[in-house]
Tab-separated table of C-alpha atoms in Angstrom:
chain	number	residue	atom	x	y	z
A	8	MET	CA	94.956	139.461	67.966
A	9	SER	CA	92.884	136.458	67.530
A	10	THR	CA	89.284	136.507	65.958
A	11	VAL	CA	86.172	134.401	66.667
A	12	LYS	CA	84.937	132.292	63.710
A	13	PRO	CA	81.268	132.524	62.822
A	14	ASP	CA	80.492	129.057	63.936
A	15	GLU	CA	82.275	129.753	67.382
A	16	LEU	CA	80.458	132.941	67.454
A	17	ASP	CA	76.841	131.311	67.053
A	18	SER	CA	77.916	128.764	69.914
A	19	LEU	CA	78.692	131.436	72.237
A	20	LYS	CA	75.669	133.367	71.325
A	21	ALA	CA	73.481	130.135	71.867
A	22	THR	CA	75.195	129.609	75.194
A	23	TYR	CA	74.554	133.203	76.359
A	24	ARG	CA	70.978	132.963	75.054
A	25	GLU	CA	70.281	129.753	77.176
A	26	LYS	CA	71.881	131.352	80.260
A	27	GLU	CA	69.340	134.340	79.742
A	28	ASP	CA	66.318	132.046	79.193
A	29	LYS	CA	66.920	129.743	81.830
A	30	PRO	CA	64.154	130.059	84.532
A	31	LYS	CA	65.354	131.244	87.891
A	32	GLU	CA	63.012	131.073	90.983
A	33	ILE	CA	63.038	132.886	94.305
A	34	GLU	CA	60.384	131.992	97.122
A	35	ARG	CA	59.398	134.506	99.751
A	36	THR	CA	57.093	133.674	102.584
A	37	ALA	CA	55.276	135.943	105.232
A	38	THR	CA	52.392	135.612	107.799
A	39	VAL	CA	49.447	137.730	106.790
A	40	ASN	CA	45.809	138.027	107.832
A	41	LEU	CA	43.356	138.591	105.122
A	42	GLY	CA	40.258	138.183	107.313
A	43	SER	CA	37.432	136.473	105.827
A	44	LYS	CA	38.506	137.301	102.164
A	45	THR	CA	40.017	135.306	99.483
A	46	LEU	CA	43.497	136.225	98.034
A	47	TRP	CA	41.658	136.634	94.710
A	48	GLU	CA	39.289	139.233	96.377
A	49	THR	CA	42.154	140.951	98.116
A	50	PHE	CA	44.413	141.030	95.301
A	51	ASN	CA	41.731	142.879	92.994
A	52	GLU	CA	40.755	145.404	95.842
A	53	LEU	CA	44.009	146.319	97.338
A	54	PHE	CA	47.245	145.067	95.512
A	55	PRO	CA	48.944	147.062	92.710
A	56	ASP	CA	47.292	147.279	89.377
A	57	LEU	CA	48.829	144.809	86.936
A	58	LYS	CA	49.566	147.900	84.705
A	59	SER	CA	51.910	149.146	87.136
A	60	ILE	CA	54.361	146.476	85.799
A	61	THR	CA	54.753	148.677	82.720
A	62	LYS	CA	55.679	151.653	85.059
A	63	SER	CA	58.365	149.716	87.008
A	64	GLY	CA	61.545	150.793	85.162
A	65	LEU	CA	61.549	148.817	82.012
A	66	PRO	CA	64.634	150.012	79.951
A	67	LYS	CA	63.990	152.068	76.798
A	68	ASN	CA	65.097	148.957	74.651
A	69	CYS	CA	62.355	146.701	76.282
A	70	ALA	CA	58.594	146.732	76.050
A	71	LEU	CA	55.726	144.502	77.359
A	72	VAL	CA	54.260	141.999	74.972
A	73	GLY	CA	50.477	142.160	75.424
A	74	ALA	CA	48.934	142.843	78.786
A	75	PRO	CA	49.944	141.114	81.897
A	76	MET	CA	47.637	138.136	82.809
A	77	LEU	CA	46.277	137.320	86.270
A	78	GLU	CA	44.934	133.891	86.672
A	79	ARG	CA	43.659	131.377	89.351
A	80	VAL	CA	45.520	128.192	89.530
A	81	ASP	CA	43.152	125.276	89.208
A	82	LYS	CA	40.207	127.691	89.984
A	83	ASN	CA	41.501	128.197	93.434
A	84	TYR	CA	40.802	131.499	94.799
A	85	ASN	CA	43.704	131.589	97.205
A	86	HIS	CA	46.396	130.407	94.403
A	87	LEU	CA	47.135	132.902	91.784
A	88	VAL	CA	49.660	133.544	89.116
A	89	VAL	CA	50.675	136.615	87.028
A	90	LYS	CA	52.096	135.968	83.733
A	91	TYR	CA	53.844	138.417	81.270
A	92	LYS	CA	56.554	138.453	78.510
A	93	ILE	CA	58.877	141.371	77.528
A	94	GLU	CA	60.484	142.049	74.142
A	95	LYS	CA	64.119	143.269	74.298
A	96	GLU	CA	65.463	145.059	71.214
A	97	ASN	CA	69.388	144.385	71.538
A	98	THR	CA	71.646	146.873	70.342
A	99	ASN	CA	75.075	146.671	68.277
A	100	LYS	CA	76.686	146.986	71.709
A	101	ASP	CA	75.116	144.075	72.988
A	102	PHE	CA	76.450	140.268	72.489
A	103	LEU	CA	73.314	139.411	71.134
A	104	THR	CA	71.839	141.449	68.287
A	105	GLY	CA	68.067	141.722	67.183
A	106	LYS	CA	65.034	140.778	69.362
A	107	THR	CA	64.917	138.453	72.171
A	108	PHE	CA	61.707	137.646	74.270
A	109	HIS	CA	61.689	136.800	78.063
A	110	ASP	CA	58.923	135.187	80.044
A	111	ALA	CA	58.236	136.009	83.666
A	112	GLN	CA	55.560	135.207	86.052
A	113	MET	CA	54.780	135.702	89.878
A	114	GLU	CA	52.905	132.768	91.734
A	115	ILE	CA	51.023	133.864	95.049
A	116	ARG	CA	49.552	131.305	97.481
A	117	TYR	CA	47.576	131.757	100.421
A	118	GLU	CA	47.020	128.985	103.041
A	119	ASN	CA	46.773	129.033	106.690
A	120	ASN	CA	47.662	132.551	106.890
A	121	GLN	CA	50.972	132.034	105.027
A	122	LEU	CA	51.442	134.127	102.130
A	123	THR	CA	53.959	132.590	99.617
A	124	PHE	CA	55.086	134.776	96.519
A	125	ILE	CA	57.396	132.906	94.171
A	126	ASP	CA	59.145	135.136	91.691
A	127	GLN	CA	60.178	133.314	88.360
A	128	HIS	CA	62.209	135.290	85.734
A	129	THR	CA	64.239	134.537	82.661
A	130	SER	CA	66.450	137.677	82.492
A	131	SER	CA	67.761	140.637	84.360
A	132	GLU	CA	64.996	142.812	83.246
A	133	THR	CA	62.365	140.450	84.272
A	134	TYR	CA	63.908	139.986	87.742
A	135	LYS	CA	63.862	143.741	88.147
A	136	LEU	CA	60.338	143.996	87.166
A	137	ASN	CA	59.321	141.219	89.521
A	138	LYS	CA	61.271	142.639	92.441
A	139	ASN	CA	59.745	146.090	91.855
A	140	TYR	CA	56.034	144.611	91.808
A	141	PHE	CA	57.026	142.536	95.022
A	142	ASP	CA	58.262	145.567	96.656
A	143	ASN	CA	54.882	147.387	95.778
A	144	PHE	CA	53.030	144.269	96.839
A	145	GLN	CA	54.723	144.226	100.170
A	146	LYS	CA	53.679	147.856	100.687
A	147	ALA	CA	50.039	147.290	99.916
A	148	LEU	CA	50.127	144.667	102.716
A	149	LYS	CA	51.516	146.957	105.321
A	150	LYS	CA	49.332	149.918	104.201
A	151	ASN	CA	46.064	148.040	104.662
A	152	ASN	CA	47.434	146.277	107.943
A	153	LEU	CA	47.337	142.683	106.402
A	154	SER	CA	50.792	141.881	107.154
A	155	VAL	CA	51.684	140.167	110.670
A	156	GLU	CA	55.475	139.554	109.760
A	157	GLU	CA	57.819	140.577	107.258
A	158	PHE	CA	58.429	138.389	104.095
A	159	LYS	CA	61.339	135.915	104.431
A	160	SER	CA	63.697	134.339	101.997
A	161	ILE	CA	66.782	132.307	102.197
A	162	GLN	CA	69.943	134.760	102.006
A	163	PHE	CA	73.773	134.248	101.473
A	164	LEU	CA	74.504	135.590	104.937
A	165	ASP	CA	72.130	133.187	106.651
A	166	PHE	CA	75.097	130.653	106.541
A	167	ALA	CA	78.719	130.451	107.747
A	168	ASN	CA	81.084	129.145	104.883
A	169	ASN	CA	81.238	125.570	105.801
A	170	GLU	CA	77.481	125.395	106.520
A	171	ARG	CA	76.492	127.287	103.284
A	172	ILE	CA	78.444	124.726	101.170
A	173	GLN	CA	76.763	121.987	103.120
A	174	PHE	CA	73.275	123.415	102.480
A	175	LEU	CA	74.260	123.915	98.634
A	176	LEU	CA	75.288	120.062	98.725
A	177	SER	CA	72.162	118.887	100.461
A	178	PHE	CA	70.170	119.141	97.183
A	179	LEU	CA	72.276	116.169	96.128
A	180	LYS	CA	69.648	114.169	98.430
A	181	ILE	CA	67.233	114.211	95.804
A	182	GLN	CA	68.894	110.893	94.697
A	183	ASP	CA	67.273	109.417	97.768
A	184	SER	CA	63.666	110.652	96.400
A	185	LYS	CA	60.830	107.973	96.241
A	186	ALA	CA	58.919	109.850	93.875
A	187	ILE	CA	61.436	109.851	90.872
A	188	VAL	CA	64.282	107.435	90.028
A	189	ILE	CA	67.735	109.414	89.878
A	190	LYS	CA	70.093	107.033	88.003
A	191	LYS	CA	73.185	109.456	88.346
A	192	ILE	CA	73.834	112.987	89.753
A	193	THR	CA	77.278	114.518	89.351
A	194	LEU	CA	78.835	117.884	89.974
A	195	ASP	CA	78.875	120.276	86.871
A	196	SER	CA	80.207	123.573	88.096
A	197	MET	CA	80.695	125.810	91.268
A	198	LYS	CA	81.440	129.496	91.578
A	199	PHE	CA	83.336	130.885	94.508
A	200	ARG	CA	86.100	133.150	95.951
A	201	THR	CA	88.485	132.734	98.972
A	202	ASP	CA	87.292	134.284	102.150
A	203	GLU	CA	90.189	136.685	102.772
A	204	THR	CA	88.926	137.766	106.014
A	205	LEU	CA	90.410	134.542	107.467
A	206	SER	CA	93.978	134.878	108.775
A	207	LYS	CA	94.922	131.211	107.323
A	208	LEU	CA	94.115	129.707	103.910
A	209	PRO	CA	95.042	126.407	102.451
A	210	LYS	CA	98.150	127.027	100.535
A	211	ASP	CA	96.521	125.963	97.146
A	212	LEU	CA	93.945	128.708	97.667
A	213	GLU	CA	96.418	131.603	98.093
A	214	SER	CA	96.781	132.075	94.206
A	215	LEU	CA	92.791	132.530	94.007
A	216	LYS	CA	92.798	135.617	96.248
A	217	GLY	CA	91.074	138.642	94.931
A	218	ARG	CA	89.127	137.038	92.172
A	219	VAL	CA	85.793	135.151	91.734
A	220	SER	CA	86.529	131.537	90.122
A	221	ASN	CA	84.067	129.590	87.953
A	222	LEU	CA	85.145	126.014	88.329
A	223	ASN	CA	84.005	123.439	85.881
A	224	LEU	CA	83.764	120.027	87.529
A	225	HIS	CA	82.892	118.000	84.565
A	226	GLY	CA	80.822	115.383	86.294
A	227	LYS	CA	82.775	114.693	89.188
A	228	GLU	CA	81.610	113.064	92.379
A	229	LEU	CA	81.776	115.035	95.462
A	230	HIS	CA	84.571	113.021	96.911
A	231	ASP	CA	86.780	113.897	93.850
A	232	THR	CA	86.356	117.926	94.623
A	233	ILE	CA	88.334	118.807	97.774
A	234	TYR	CA	86.784	122.311	97.682
A	235	LEU	CA	83.466	120.807	98.428
A	236	SER	CA	84.260	117.727	100.388
A	237	GLU	CA	86.986	118.763	102.885
A	238	ASP	CA	86.203	120.746	105.729
A	239	GLU	CA	89.511	122.756	105.578
A	240	TYR	CA	88.467	124.256	102.179
A	241	ARG	CA	84.733	124.560	103.081
A	242	ILE	CA	85.636	126.910	105.883
A	243	ALA	CA	87.788	128.915	103.661
A	244	ILE	CA	85.706	129.804	100.390
A	245	LEU	CA	82.735	131.718	99.863
A	246	CYS	CA	80.481	129.650	97.588
A	247	GLU	CA	77.940	131.451	95.480
A	248	LYS	CA	76.616	128.388	93.266
A	249	VAL	CA	76.681	124.769	92.703
A	250	ARG	CA	75.255	123.132	89.522
A	251	PHE	CA	74.179	119.473	89.128
A	252	ASN	CA	73.625	117.122	86.207
A	253	VAL	CA	70.725	114.614	86.759
A	254	ILE	CA	70.010	111.511	84.749
A	255	TYR	CA	66.539	110.205	85.788
A	256	LYS	CA	63.685	108.190	85.134
A	257	TYR	CA	60.023	109.327	85.798
A	258	ILE	CA	57.063	106.984	85.093
A	259	ASN	CA	58.202	105.763	81.535
A	260	ARG	CA	60.247	108.745	80.647
A	261	ASP	CA	64.124	108.930	80.610
A	262	GLY	CA	65.407	112.515	80.852
A	263	ILE	CA	68.500	114.502	81.820
A	264	CYS	CA	68.196	117.791	83.513
A	265	SER	CA	70.441	120.414	85.449
A	266	ILE	CA	69.682	121.663	89.021
A	267	GLU	CA	71.418	124.913	89.820
A	268	VAL	CA	71.219	126.415	93.276
A	269	SER	CA	72.729	129.781	93.641
A	270	PHE	CA	73.001	133.073	95.691
A	271	ASN	CA	73.283	134.895	92.324
A	272	GLY	CA	75.248	138.120	92.522
A	273	ALA	CA	76.551	137.600	96.073
A	274	LEU	CA	80.179	137.474	94.881
A	275	GLY	CA	82.275	140.277	93.443
A	276	ILE	CA	85.924	141.077	93.081
A	277	LYS	CA	85.910	143.340	96.219
A	278	GLY	CA	83.860	141.152	98.551
A	279	TYR	CA	80.308	139.956	98.985
A	280	LYS	CA	76.711	140.894	99.461
A	281	ASP	CA	73.697	139.425	100.848
A	282	THR	CA	71.543	138.016	98.137
A	283	GLU	CA	68.586	135.737	97.835
A	284	LEU	CA	68.459	132.121	97.060
A	285	ARG	CA	67.572	131.220	93.470
A	286	ILE	CA	66.860	127.761	92.136
A	287	SER	CA	66.799	126.829	88.244
A	288	ILE	CA	65.769	123.515	86.948
A	289	THR	CA	66.328	123.027	83.053
A	290	PRO	CA	66.162	120.099	80.562
A	291	ALA	CA	69.242	119.158	78.769
A	292	PRO	CA	69.383	119.637	75.182
A	293	ASN	CA	69.750	115.888	74.831
A	294	SER	CA	67.059	114.856	77.183
A	295	PHE	CA	64.355	112.240	75.744
A	296	ASP	CA	61.706	113.568	78.251
A	297	ASN	CA	58.702	114.815	75.986
A	298	ASN	CA	56.967	116.142	79.003
A	299	PHE	CA	59.404	117.927	81.120
A	300	THR	CA	56.944	120.370	82.511
A	301	SER	CA	55.408	117.397	84.416
A	302	THR	CA	58.737	116.264	85.559
A	303	LYS	CA	59.837	119.737	86.515
A	304	ALA	CA	56.957	120.023	88.652
A	305	LEU	CA	57.812	117.068	90.698
A	306	ILE	CA	61.367	117.865	90.849
A	307	THR	CA	60.548	121.210	92.157
A	308	LYS	CA	58.392	119.823	94.891
A	309	GLU	CA	61.260	117.315	95.928
A	310	ILE	CA	63.746	120.210	95.780
A	311	ASN	CA	61.709	122.482	97.802
A	312	LYS	CA	61.300	120.007	100.445
A	313	ILE	CA	65.160	119.452	100.709
A	314	ARG	CA	65.521	123.211	100.845
A	315	ASP	CA	63.352	123.631	103.674
A	316	ASP	CA	64.417	120.678	105.638
A	317	ASN	CA	68.028	121.555	105.391
A	318	TYR	CA	67.779	125.429	105.865
A	319	THR	CA	66.662	124.859	109.389
A	320	GLN	CA	69.688	122.523	109.916
A	321	TYR	CA	72.444	124.686	108.474
A	322	LYS	CA	71.478	128.208	108.887
A	323	GLN	CA	73.724	130.249	111.384
A	324	LYS	CA	72.132	130.172	114.997
A	325	GLN	CA	70.988	133.703	116.065
A	326	ASN	CA	73.439	135.091	118.573
A	327	ILE	CA	71.693	136.705	121.671
A	328	ASN	CA	73.609	139.922	121.149
A	329	ASP	CA	71.919	140.136	117.761
A	330	THR	CA	68.473	140.536	119.265
A	331	ILE	CA	69.531	143.517	121.476
C-alpha cells in the first residue's frame, strides 16, 4: 500500500482548498411588479429577514461569522447585495483539518420589471444557504403578489447533447471581444459521460460506459479534441463542464485566468439530472494582474453577453406537445 508524502499531501490540500474557494455564480431572472416602490423598500418590508440565513440549515460544524450585510451598490436603491461569511470546523474525517472560511453573496437587481438574482458561493455549504434563502425570497414574492412569472435559469436539460457542447464552447468567443485583448485561449479540461440511451456509440467511447470522465486537455486547441470538435462525438456524450485557460492584456495589465462553465452535479454514475449553469472566473497563481477584481468585472460582463446571445441559439426548441 503506497502512502502520500507530506509535500504531496500539502499539494493535494492546496488543490482541494482552491477548488472549494473558487467563486461560482448562478444567475436567475424573473418578471415582477413592485409597483411604485424601489427594491430597497420592498426588500426591507416584505422579503425574508437576513437573520433567516442562520436558520437555513447550517451544518453543526459551521457558524456564521458576524452578521449578514445588506448594501446598496453605488447607492442604487434597485441594486442590492447581501454578503456573509461562514466558518467551517473541519473534522478528522475531512480531507482538510482545522478551520476554513467561505465567503458568499447574493446580488439582486431590479430594472424594467426584471428582477435578477445572482447567487455567488464558494463552498457546498454556502451554495445550500444561498439556495435556501432564494427559495424563501421567491415565496415572499408570490405571497405578496409581486411575481409575474417564475424565475428562470439556464439548465442542463435545456439542450440536446450536441447543442449543449456548442453552447459551452461558445464562451471561446470571448477572444473576439473588443473590450479586452485575449492573447491566447486554450482548453484545460472537460467533464463528461457517454449517453447510454443511444443505440450506437463511437467505438472508442464504448470503454467509457458507466463512468464519469474528467479529461485533462492540457491546453489543447479545439480542433485537437475530437470529443468537442466532431459531431459524431458531441451527439454521443453528456458534457457537464468545460474549463478554459485565458492569457489576456487589459489596459496595461497582463494576466492569466481560467473560465469554468459547468452544470455542476448534473452527471452521476447512474445517469444525469437537471442542474443550473454555474460560471467561475479565477486568476491563475502566476498571473501578473494586480487588479483582478476590475478585470473580472469586465470579463464577467463579456461572458454574460456571450451566454445570453448563445442560449437562445442553442437551447432546445419547445415541442408543441410540451405545452399540452
